PDB file of C-alpha atoms in Angstrom:
ATOM      1  CA  MET A   1     -51.498 -34.470  63.776  1.00 42.00           C
ATOM      2  CA  PHE A   2     -53.663 -33.771  66.839  1.00 45.00           C
ATOM      3  CA  ALA A   3     -51.647 -30.700  67.718  1.00 44.00           C
ATOM      4  CA  VAL A   4     -51.855 -29.477  64.127  1.00 38.00           C
ATOM      5  CA  VAL A   5     -55.636 -29.522  64.039  1.00 40.00           C
ATOM      6  CA  GLY A   6     -55.993 -28.496  67.681  1.00 43.00           C
ATOM      7  CA  LEU A   7     -57.899 -31.475  69.061  1.00 45.00           C
ATOM      8  CA  SER A   8     -58.353 -30.472  72.671  1.00 40.00           C
ATOM      9  CA  SER A   9     -61.541 -29.723  74.547  1.00 36.00           C
ATOM     10  CA  ALA A  10     -59.556 -27.198  76.577  1.00 36.00           C
ATOM     11  CA  GLN A  11     -58.952 -25.233  73.358  1.00 37.00           C
ATOM     12  CA  ALA A  12     -62.512 -25.591  72.080  1.00 36.00           C
ATOM     13  CA  SER A  13     -63.833 -22.523  70.314  1.00 35.00           C
ATOM     14  CA  ASP A  14     -67.274 -21.281  69.373  1.00 35.00           C
ATOM     15  CA  ASP A  15     -67.390 -23.592  66.357  1.00 39.00           C
ATOM     16  CA  VAL A  16     -67.331 -26.692  68.561  1.00 39.00           C
ATOM     17  CA  PHE A  17     -70.458 -28.794  68.248  1.00 39.00           C
ATOM     18  CA  GLY A  18     -70.855 -29.397  71.981  1.00 39.00           C
ATOM     19  CA  HIS A  19     -72.219 -32.288  73.999  1.00 43.00           C
ATOM     20  CA  ALA A  20     -75.535 -32.567  72.150  1.00 54.00           C
ATOM     21  CA  GLU A  21     -76.952 -34.963  69.603  1.00 71.00           C
ATOM     22  CA  PRO A  22     -74.653 -35.222  66.598  1.00 79.00           C
ATOM     23  CA  SER A  23     -76.106 -34.476  63.198  1.00 79.00           C
ATOM     24  CA  GLU A  24     -75.041 -35.400  59.690  1.00 86.00           C
ATOM     25  CA  GLU A  25     -74.157 -31.736  59.162  1.00 82.00           C
ATOM     26  CA  ALA A  26     -71.890 -31.623  62.230  1.00 80.00           C
ATOM     27  CA  LEU A  27     -70.133 -34.860  61.231  1.00 86.00           C
ATOM     28  CA  ARG A  28     -69.847 -34.105  57.504  1.00 85.00           C
ATOM     29  CA  CYS A  29     -66.291 -32.804  57.832  1.00 87.00           C
ATOM     30  CA  LEU A  30     -65.158 -36.291  58.894  1.00 88.00           C
ATOM     31  CA  SER A  31     -65.682 -37.479  55.341  1.00 86.00           C
ATOM     32  CA  GLU A  32     -64.988 -34.251  53.431  1.00 87.00           C
ATOM     33  CA  ASP A  33     -62.200 -32.222  55.075  1.00 88.00           C
ATOM     34  CA  LEU A  34     -58.818 -33.926  55.412  1.00 91.00           C
ATOM     35  CA  PRO A  35     -56.821 -34.083  57.571  1.00 95.00           C
ATOM     36  CA  VAL A  36     -59.104 -35.563  60.227  1.00 95.00           C
ATOM     37  CA  ALA A  37     -58.218 -36.383  63.825  1.00 96.00           C
ATOM     38  CA  VAL A  38     -60.532 -38.312  66.134  1.00 96.00           C
ATOM     39  CA  LYS A  39     -60.097 -39.117  69.801  1.00 97.00           C
ATOM     40  CA  VAL A  40     -62.446 -41.500  71.598  1.00 96.00           C
ATOM     41  CA  ASP A  41     -62.369 -41.913  75.376  1.00 94.00           C
ATOM     42  CA  TYR A  42     -64.524 -44.719  76.656  1.00 90.00           C
ATOM     43  CA  TYR A  43     -65.233 -45.312  80.302  1.00 86.00           C
ATOM     44  CA  TYR A  44     -66.197 -48.623  81.820  1.00 79.00           C
ATOM     45  CA  PRO A  45     -67.707 -48.735  85.327  1.00 71.00           C
ATOM     46  CA  VAL A  46     -65.542 -50.727  87.711  1.00 63.00           C
ATOM     47  CA  THR A  47     -67.606 -50.239  90.878  1.00 60.00           C
ATOM     48  CA  LEU A  48     -71.170 -49.361  91.750  1.00 58.00           C
ATOM     49  CA  CYS A  49     -70.009 -46.118  93.387  1.00 61.00           C
ATOM     50  CA  GLY A  50     -68.955 -44.326  90.194  1.00 60.00           C
ATOM     51  CA  ALA A  51     -65.326 -45.356  89.628  1.00 65.00           C
ATOM     52  CA  PHE A  52     -64.405 -45.813  85.960  1.00 71.00           C
ATOM     53  CA  SER A  53     -61.646 -47.342  83.904  1.00 79.00           C
ATOM     54  CA  ARG A  54     -60.749 -45.086  80.963  1.00 84.00           C
ATOM     55  CA  SER A  55     -59.389 -46.203  77.612  1.00 88.00           C
ATOM     56  CA  THR A  56     -58.404 -43.948  74.710  1.00 93.00           C
ATOM     57  CA  PHE A  57     -58.351 -44.373  70.950  1.00 94.00           C
ATOM     58  CA  TYR A  58     -56.756 -42.029  68.378  1.00 96.00           C
ATOM     59  CA  LEU A  59     -57.250 -41.999  64.631  1.00 96.00           C
ATOM     60  CA  SER A  60     -55.810 -39.555  62.137  1.00 96.00           C
ATOM     61  CA  VAL A  61     -56.521 -39.653  58.416  1.00 96.00           C
ATOM     62  CA  GLY A  62     -54.687 -37.556  55.853  1.00 95.00           C
ATOM     63  CA  ARG A  63     -54.237 -37.585  52.108  1.00 93.00           C
ATOM     64  CA  SER A  64     -51.259 -39.950  52.258  1.00 95.00           C
ATOM     65  CA  GLY A  65     -52.615 -42.432  54.813  1.00 96.00           C
ATOM     66  CA  ALA A  66     -53.939 -42.972  58.306  1.00 96.00           C
ATOM     67  CA  GLU A  67     -52.620 -43.763  61.756  1.00 96.00           C
ATOM     68  CA  ILE A  68     -54.204 -45.459  64.759  1.00 95.00           C
ATOM     69  CA  SER A  69     -53.044 -45.660  68.374  1.00 94.00           C
ATOM     70  CA  GLY A  70     -54.419 -45.938  71.870  1.00 92.00           C
ATOM     71  CA  ARG A  71     -54.574 -47.876  75.057  1.00 86.00           C
ATOM     72  CA  GLY A  72     -57.154 -50.191  76.532  1.00 77.00           C
ATOM     73  CA  ASN A  73     -57.543 -50.492  80.269  1.00 73.00           C
ATOM     74  CA  ASP A  74     -59.716 -53.579  80.120  1.00 63.00           C
ATOM     75  CA  PHE A  75     -59.037 -55.547  83.280  1.00 58.00           C
ATOM     76  CA  ASP A  76     -58.927 -58.898  81.513  1.00 60.00           C
ATOM     77  CA  ASP A  77     -56.542 -57.798  78.762  1.00 64.00           C
ATOM     78  CA  PRO A  78     -54.993 -54.312  79.087  1.00 69.00           C
ATOM     79  CA  PHE A  79     -52.837 -53.168  76.175  1.00 72.00           C
ATOM     80  CA  LYS A  80     -51.113 -50.167  74.648  1.00 80.00           C
ATOM     81  CA  LEU A  81     -50.898 -49.657  70.914  1.00 82.00           C
ATOM     82  CA  SER A  82     -48.069 -47.513  69.614  1.00 89.00           C
ATOM     83  CA  PRO A  83     -48.950 -45.592  66.438  1.00 93.00           C
ATOM     84  CA  ARG A  84     -49.598 -47.945  63.535  1.00 93.00           C
ATOM     85  CA  LYS A  85     -49.923 -46.920  59.919  1.00 95.00           C
ATOM     86  CA  LEU A  86     -53.067 -47.706  57.961  1.00 94.00           C
ATOM     87  CA  SER A  87     -53.947 -46.997  54.378  1.00 95.00           C
ATOM     88  CA  ARG A  88     -56.096 -43.966  53.703  1.00 96.00           C
ATOM     89  CA  ALA A  89     -58.929 -46.324  52.632  1.00 96.00           C
ATOM     90  CA  GLU A  90     -58.718 -48.209  55.962  1.00 95.00           C
ATOM     91  CA  GLY A  91     -58.786 -44.929  57.885  1.00 95.00           C
ATOM     92  CA  GLU A  92     -61.744 -43.633  55.887  1.00 95.00           C
ATOM     93  CA  ASP A  93     -63.588 -46.925  56.416  1.00 95.00           C
ATOM     94  CA  LEU A  94     -63.061 -46.652  60.172  1.00 95.00           C
ATOM     95  CA  LEU A  95     -64.247 -43.018  60.111  1.00 95.00           C
ATOM     96  CA  GLY A  96     -67.358 -44.134  58.235  1.00 94.00           C
ATOM     97  CA  ARG A  97     -68.145 -46.813  60.818  1.00 95.00           C
ATOM     98  CA  LEU A  98     -67.661 -44.338  63.690  1.00 95.00           C
ATOM     99  CA  THR A  99     -69.873 -41.758  61.983  1.00 94.00           C
ATOM    100  CA  SER A 100     -72.608 -44.345  61.387  1.00 93.00           C
ATOM    101  CA  ALA A 101     -72.430 -45.460  65.027  1.00 92.00           C
ATOM    102  CA  MET A 102     -72.778 -41.856  66.234  1.00 92.00           C
ATOM    103  CA  LEU A 103     -75.777 -41.186  63.970  1.00 92.00           C
ATOM    104  CA  ARG A 104     -77.614 -44.468  64.526  1.00 88.00           C
ATOM    105  CA  GLY A 105     -80.806 -44.035  66.540  1.00 85.00           C
ATOM    106  CA  GLU A 106     -80.843 -45.490  70.006  1.00 83.00           C
ATOM    107  CA  SER A 107     -83.512 -47.717  71.520  1.00 74.00           C
ATOM    108  CA  GLN A 108     -84.826 -47.258  75.037  1.00 68.00           C
ATOM    109  CA  MET A 109     -83.110 -49.628  77.429  1.00 64.00           C
ATOM    110  CA  SER A 110     -85.150 -51.506  80.022  1.00 62.00           C
ATOM    111  CA  CYS A 111     -83.291 -49.792  82.862  1.00 62.00           C
ATOM    112  CA  HIS A 112     -82.305 -46.179  83.455  1.00 56.00           C
ATOM    113  CA  LYS A 113     -78.863 -44.621  83.905  1.00 51.00           C
ATOM    114  CA  GLY A 114     -79.625 -43.353  87.400  1.00 56.00           C
ATOM    115  CA  SER A 115     -80.352 -46.799  88.788  1.00 57.00           C
ATOM    116  CA  VAL A 116     -77.351 -48.750  87.509  1.00 64.00           C
ATOM    117  CA  PRO A 117     -73.707 -48.193  86.540  1.00 69.00           C
ATOM    118  CA  TYR A 118     -73.289 -46.850  83.032  1.00 77.00           C
ATOM    119  CA  TYR A 119     -70.872 -46.748  80.130  1.00 81.00           C
ATOM    120  CA  LYS A 120     -69.681 -43.390  78.854  1.00 87.00           C
ATOM    121  CA  THR A 121     -68.053 -42.620  75.513  1.00 92.00           C
ATOM    122  CA  VAL A 122     -66.718 -39.191  74.526  1.00 94.00           C
ATOM    123  CA  VAL A 123     -65.813 -38.531  70.887  1.00 95.00           C
ATOM    124  CA  GLU A 124     -63.775 -35.466  69.901  1.00 95.00           C
ATOM    125  CA  TRP A 125     -62.844 -34.572  66.348  1.00 94.00           C
ATOM    126  CA  ALA A 126     -61.089 -31.932  64.321  1.00 94.00           C
ATOM    127  CA  CYS A 127     -60.970 -31.738  60.550  1.00 94.00           C
ATOM    128  CA  GLY A 128     -59.717 -29.498  57.796  1.00 90.00           C
ATOM    129  CA  ALA A 129     -56.312 -28.023  57.079  1.00 84.00           C
ATOM    130  CA  VAL A 130     -57.355 -24.446  56.304  1.00 82.00           C
ATOM    131  CA  GLU A 131     -60.433 -23.884  58.447  1.00 80.00           C
ATOM    132  CA  THR A 132     -60.453 -26.393  61.292  1.00 87.00           C
ATOM    133  CA  LYS A 133     -63.854 -27.662  62.374  1.00 90.00           C
ATOM    134  CA  ARG A 134     -64.092 -29.213  65.818  1.00 91.00           C
ATOM    135  CA  GLY A 135     -66.676 -31.169  67.690  1.00 91.00           C
ATOM    136  CA  ILE A 136     -67.227 -33.135  70.849  1.00 92.00           C
ATOM    137  CA  VAL A 137     -70.100 -35.377  71.801  1.00 92.00           C
ATOM    138  CA  GLU A 138     -70.755 -37.598  74.807  1.00 92.00           C
ATOM    139  CA  PHE A 139     -72.889 -40.728  74.944  1.00 90.00           C
ATOM    140  CA  THR A 140     -73.939 -42.757  77.988  1.00 85.00           C
ATOM    141  CA  ALA A 141     -75.687 -46.089  78.268  1.00 82.00           C
ATOM    142  CA  PRO A 142     -76.842 -48.029  81.317  1.00 78.00           C
ATOM    143  CA  MET A 143     -74.998 -51.215  82.038  1.00 74.00           C
ATOM    144  CA  CYS A 144     -78.178 -53.240  82.370  1.00 67.00           C
ATOM    145  CA  SER A 145     -78.216 -55.810  79.616  1.00 56.00           C
ATOM    146  CA  SER A 146     -75.912 -58.152  77.802  1.00 56.00           C
ATOM    147  CA  HIS A 147     -74.601 -56.561  74.621  1.00 54.00           C
ATOM    148  CA  GLU A 148     -73.805 -58.911  71.792  1.00 52.00           C
ATOM    149  CA  GLY A 149     -71.422 -56.525  70.040  1.00 56.00           C
ATOM    150  CA  LEU A 150     -71.483 -53.202  68.200  1.00 54.00           C
ATOM    151  CA  GLY A 151     -73.848 -51.761  70.793  1.00 61.00           C
ATOM    152  CA  THR A 152     -76.799 -54.075  70.220  1.00 62.00           C
ATOM    153  CA  ASP A 153     -78.166 -56.247  73.020  1.00 63.00           C
ATOM    154  CA  GLU A 154     -80.061 -59.526  72.928  1.00 62.00           C
ATOM    155  CA  LEU A 155     -83.375 -57.658  72.536  1.00 65.00           C
ATOM    156  CA  GLY A 156     -82.102 -55.643  69.581  1.00 68.00           C
ATOM    157  CA  THR A 157     -81.790 -52.355  71.458  1.00 77.00           C
ATOM    158  CA  TYR A 158     -78.846 -50.161  70.467  1.00 82.00           C
ATOM    159  CA  ALA A 159     -76.675 -47.881  72.613  1.00 84.00           C
ATOM    160  CA  ARG A 160     -74.271 -45.510  70.845  1.00 89.00           C
ATOM    161  CA  ALA A 161     -71.891 -45.372  73.827  1.00 88.00           C
ATOM    162  CA  ILE A 162     -71.380 -49.110  73.529  1.00 86.00           C
ATOM    163  CA  GLY A 163     -71.509 -49.305  69.723  1.00 89.00           C
ATOM    164  CA  ILE A 164     -68.728 -46.727  69.350  1.00 92.00           C
ATOM    165  CA  ARG A 165     -66.675 -48.413  72.070  1.00 88.00           C
ATOM    166  CA  ASP A 166     -67.034 -51.782  70.328  1.00 87.00           C
ATOM    167  CA  ILE A 167     -65.775 -50.331  67.022  1.00 92.00           C
ATOM    168  CA  VAL A 168     -62.662 -48.769  68.545  1.00 90.00           C
ATOM    169  CA  VAL A 169     -61.854 -51.777  70.733  1.00 85.00           C
ATOM    170  CA  LYS A 170     -62.049 -54.045  67.687  1.00 87.00           C
ATOM    171  CA  ALA A 171     -59.864 -51.666  65.643  1.00 90.00           C
ATOM    172  CA  LEU A 172     -57.261 -51.418  68.416  1.00 85.00           C
ATOM    173  CA  ARG A 173     -57.147 -55.168  68.970  1.00 81.00           C
ATOM    174  CA  GLN A 174     -56.800 -55.891  65.244  1.00 84.00           C
ATOM    175  CA  ALA A 175     -53.977 -53.364  64.909  1.00 82.00           C
ATOM    176  CA  HIS A 176     -52.311 -54.709  68.081  1.00 71.00           C
ATOM    177  CA  ARG A 177     -51.940 -58.221  66.600  1.00 69.00           C
TER     178      ARG A 177
END
């Protein structure tokens, strides 16, 4: 599926959204133009000097169903998920949650990225069978507070890099069981 829709930043063309703020317009194809392929790379800082652990999540949604796969390099519980089938409704629900997480407004954290290690999440997508639309967006968040889940910390601030990561980690772990 990813090869079919050309999901590769190396092959990005002029219609790629870029590493800017996502908009509803840029993400509309995720809910309107099947097939859809999404790749999420999330990076977790492992040292204060800039070394990261990278995990990857794949989701494809077509007319007949969806598929999820990926690998988590979490130090406490690393895992690899071979492709698992989902219903089209489950795939569309997951796409909806990812889209909402990318569009949700962020709150200012009490620390700044330059002073502490940070999380990084990169989302790439391709959609449409006839005219493929592609996009890529990158989010970062300082690793300065305790996040309760889905990107929200104890003070109610929200970080998209962490919110998106939480969604895909939960999806991978549920499918891995």
